[in-house]
Amino acid sequence: MDDQLALRIQLFREGGQVKPEVADFVAAELAALEADGRTVTEASAGMLTSHLMMALTRLLDGEPIEQFLTDDQVAAELAGHPHAVARARAISARAKQKLGAALPDSEINFLGMHLAVLAQHSPAAPAS
C-alpha cells in the first residue's frame, strides 16, 4: 500500500468517519490483496477503500443499505469476472465473522466491480 492510500485510511480513522476496527479490517484486506500480487495504491484502490470502509461503518451503525437500480447491470458486468466476485464474497464473509457486518448482495457486487478494476491495474495478478 502506498503512502497516499495509508493516509486515506488514517484520515477516515482520525476524523471519526469509521470505527477503528473497520479501518483495521480494510487495511488488512488491502494487505492481503497486495500479497496476492495486486497493485494496491491510492490510484488503483482509493475508491475501493473508501467504499468498503463506509459500507461497513453504515452496517455497524445499523443504517440500511438499499439495493441500487443498477444491480442487474452490475451483476451482468461481473459475469466476466468470477474471481472478483469470489473475492468480494470472501471479504464479505470475513467482515461478517470479524465485525458482525454482512454485506448485502448489492454491496458485494459493487465490491466485485472495484476488485475487477483493481485486477486491471495489476498485470502480474491472476485475471479476475
CSV table of C-alpha atoms in Angstrom, one decimal:
chain,number,residue,atom,x,y,z
A,1,MET,CA,0.0,0.0,0.0
A,2,ASP,CA,1.4,3.4,-0.9
A,3,ASP,CA,1.6,6.3,1.5
A,4,GLN,CA,-1.3,8.1,0.0
A,5,LEU,CA,-3.7,5.2,0.5
A,6,ALA,CA,-2.4,4.7,4.0
A,7,LEU,CA,-3.1,8.4,4.6
A,8,ARG,CA,-6.7,8.0,3.3
A,9,ILE,CA,-7.3,5.2,5.9
A,10,GLN,CA,-5.7,7.3,8.6
A,11,LEU,CA,-7.8,10.4,7.8
A,12,PHE,CA,-11.0,8.3,7.9
A,13,ARG,CA,-9.9,6.8,11.2
A,14,GLU,CA,-8.7,10.1,12.8
A,15,GLY,CA,-11.7,12.0,11.5
A,16,GLY,CA,-14.1,9.6,13.2
A,17,GLN,CA,-15.8,8.7,10.0
A,18,VAL,CA,-15.1,5.0,10.6
A,19,LYS,CA,-14.6,2.8,13.6
A,20,PRO,CA,-11.0,1.7,14.3
A,21,GLU,CA,-11.9,-1.9,13.8
A,22,VAL,CA,-13.3,-1.1,10.3
A,23,ALA,CA,-10.1,0.8,9.3
A,24,ASP,CA,-8.0,-2.2,10.6
A,25,PHE,CA,-10.2,-4.7,8.7
A,26,VAL,CA,-9.9,-2.8,5.5
A,27,ALA,CA,-6.2,-2.3,5.8
A,28,ALA,CA,-5.7,-6.0,6.4
A,29,GLU,CA,-7.8,-6.8,3.3
A,30,LEU,CA,-5.7,-4.4,1.2
A,31,ALA,CA,-2.6,-6.0,2.5
A,32,ALA,CA,-3.9,-9.4,1.5
A,33,LEU,CA,-4.7,-8.2,-2.0
A,34,GLU,CA,-1.2,-6.8,-2.2
A,35,ALA,CA,0.2,-10.1,-1.0
A,36,ASP,CA,-1.7,-11.8,-3.8
A,37,GLY,CA,0.0,-9.6,-6.4
A,38,ARG,CA,-2.5,-6.8,-6.8
A,39,THR,CA,-1.2,-3.2,-7.2
A,40,VAL,CA,-2.7,-1.5,-4.2
A,41,THR,CA,-2.2,2.2,-4.4
A,42,GLU,CA,-4.3,5.4,-4.0
A,43,ALA,CA,-4.9,5.4,-7.8
A,44,SER,CA,-5.9,1.8,-8.0
A,45,ALA,CA,-7.7,1.2,-4.7
A,46,GLY,CA,-8.7,4.5,-3.3
A,47,MET,CA,-12.4,4.2,-4.2
A,48,LEU,CA,-12.4,0.6,-3.1
A,49,THR,CA,-11.0,1.6,0.2
A,50,SER,CA,-13.5,4.4,0.8
A,51,HIS,CA,-16.5,2.4,-0.4
A,52,LEU,CA,-15.7,-0.6,1.8
A,53,MET,CA,-15.0,1.5,4.9
A,54,MET,CA,-18.2,3.5,4.6
A,55,ALA,CA,-20.4,0.4,3.8
A,56,LEU,CA,-19.1,-1.5,6.8
A,57,THR,CA,-19.5,1.5,9.0
A,58,ARG,CA,-23.1,2.0,7.9
A,59,LEU,CA,-23.8,-1.6,8.6
A,60,LEU,CA,-22.2,-1.5,12.1
A,61,ASP,CA,-24.2,1.7,12.8
A,62,GLY,CA,-27.4,-0.1,11.9
A,63,GLU,CA,-28.1,2.0,8.8
A,64,PRO,CA,-29.9,0.3,6.0
A,65,ILE,CA,-28.1,-0.3,2.7
A,66,GLU,CA,-30.6,-0.2,-0.1
A,67,GLN,CA,-30.5,-2.0,-3.3
A,68,PHE,CA,-29.4,0.0,-6.3
A,69,LEU,CA,-31.3,0.4,-9.5
A,70,THR,CA,-28.2,-0.7,-11.4
A,71,ASP,CA,-27.8,-4.0,-9.5
A,72,ASP,CA,-28.8,-6.1,-12.6
A,73,GLN,CA,-26.4,-4.2,-14.8
A,74,VAL,CA,-23.5,-4.6,-12.3
A,75,ALA,CA,-24.2,-8.3,-11.9
A,76,ALA,CA,-24.2,-8.8,-15.7
A,77,GLU,CA,-20.9,-6.9,-16.0
A,78,LEU,CA,-19.4,-9.1,-13.2
A,79,ALA,CA,-20.2,-12.3,-15.2
A,80,GLY,CA,-16.9,-11.9,-16.9
A,81,HIS,CA,-15.0,-11.5,-13.6
A,82,PRO,CA,-15.7,-14.6,-11.5
A,83,HIS,CA,-12.5,-14.2,-9.4
A,84,ALA,CA,-13.5,-10.7,-8.4
A,85,VAL,CA,-17.0,-11.9,-7.3
A,86,ALA,CA,-15.5,-14.8,-5.4
A,87,ARG,CA,-13.0,-12.4,-3.7
A,88,ALA,CA,-15.9,-10.0,-2.8
A,89,ARG,CA,-17.9,-12.8,-1.3
A,90,ALA,CA,-14.9,-13.9,0.8
A,91,ILE,CA,-14.3,-10.4,2.0
A,92,SER,CA,-18.0,-10.2,3.0
A,93,ALA,CA,-17.7,-13.5,4.9
A,94,ARG,CA,-14.7,-12.2,6.8
A,95,ALA,CA,-16.4,-9.0,7.6
A,96,LYS,CA,-19.4,-10.9,9.0
A,97,GLN,CA,-17.0,-13.1,11.1
A,98,LYS,CA,-14.7,-10.3,12.3
A,99,LEU,CA,-17.0,-7.3,12.5
A,100,GLY,CA,-20.5,-8.8,12.6
A,101,ALA,CA,-21.3,-6.9,9.4
A,102,ALA,CA,-22.6,-8.9,6.5
A,103,LEU,CA,-22.6,-7.0,3.2
A,104,PRO,CA,-25.8,-7.3,1.2
A,105,ASP,CA,-25.6,-8.7,-2.4
A,106,SER,CA,-25.7,-5.2,-3.9
A,107,GLU,CA,-22.6,-4.2,-1.9
A,108,ILE,CA,-20.9,-7.4,-2.8
A,109,ASN,CA,-21.5,-6.6,-6.4
A,110,PHE,CA,-20.0,-3.2,-6.1
A,111,LEU,CA,-17.1,-4.6,-4.2
A,112,GLY,CA,-16.6,-7.1,-7.0
A,113,MET,CA,-16.6,-4.2,-9.5
A,114,HIS,CA,-13.9,-2.5,-7.5
A,115,LEU,CA,-11.9,-5.7,-7.4
A,116,ALA,CA,-12.2,-6.3,-11.1
A,117,VAL,CA,-10.9,-2.8,-11.7
A,118,LEU,CA,-8.0,-3.4,-9.3
A,119,ALA,CA,-7.1,-6.6,-11.2
A,120,GLN,CA,-6.9,-4.5,-14.4
A,121,HIS,CA,-4.3,-2.3,-12.7
A,122,SER,CA,-2.3,-5.4,-11.6
A,123,PRO,CA,-0.8,-7.1,-14.6
A,124,ALA,CA,1.0,-9.7,-12.6
A,125,ALA,CA,-2.1,-10.8,-10.7
A,126,PRO,CA,-4.4,-13.5,-11.9
A,127,ALA,CA,-7.2,-12.3,-14.2
A,128,SER,CA,-10.5,-11.6,-12.4
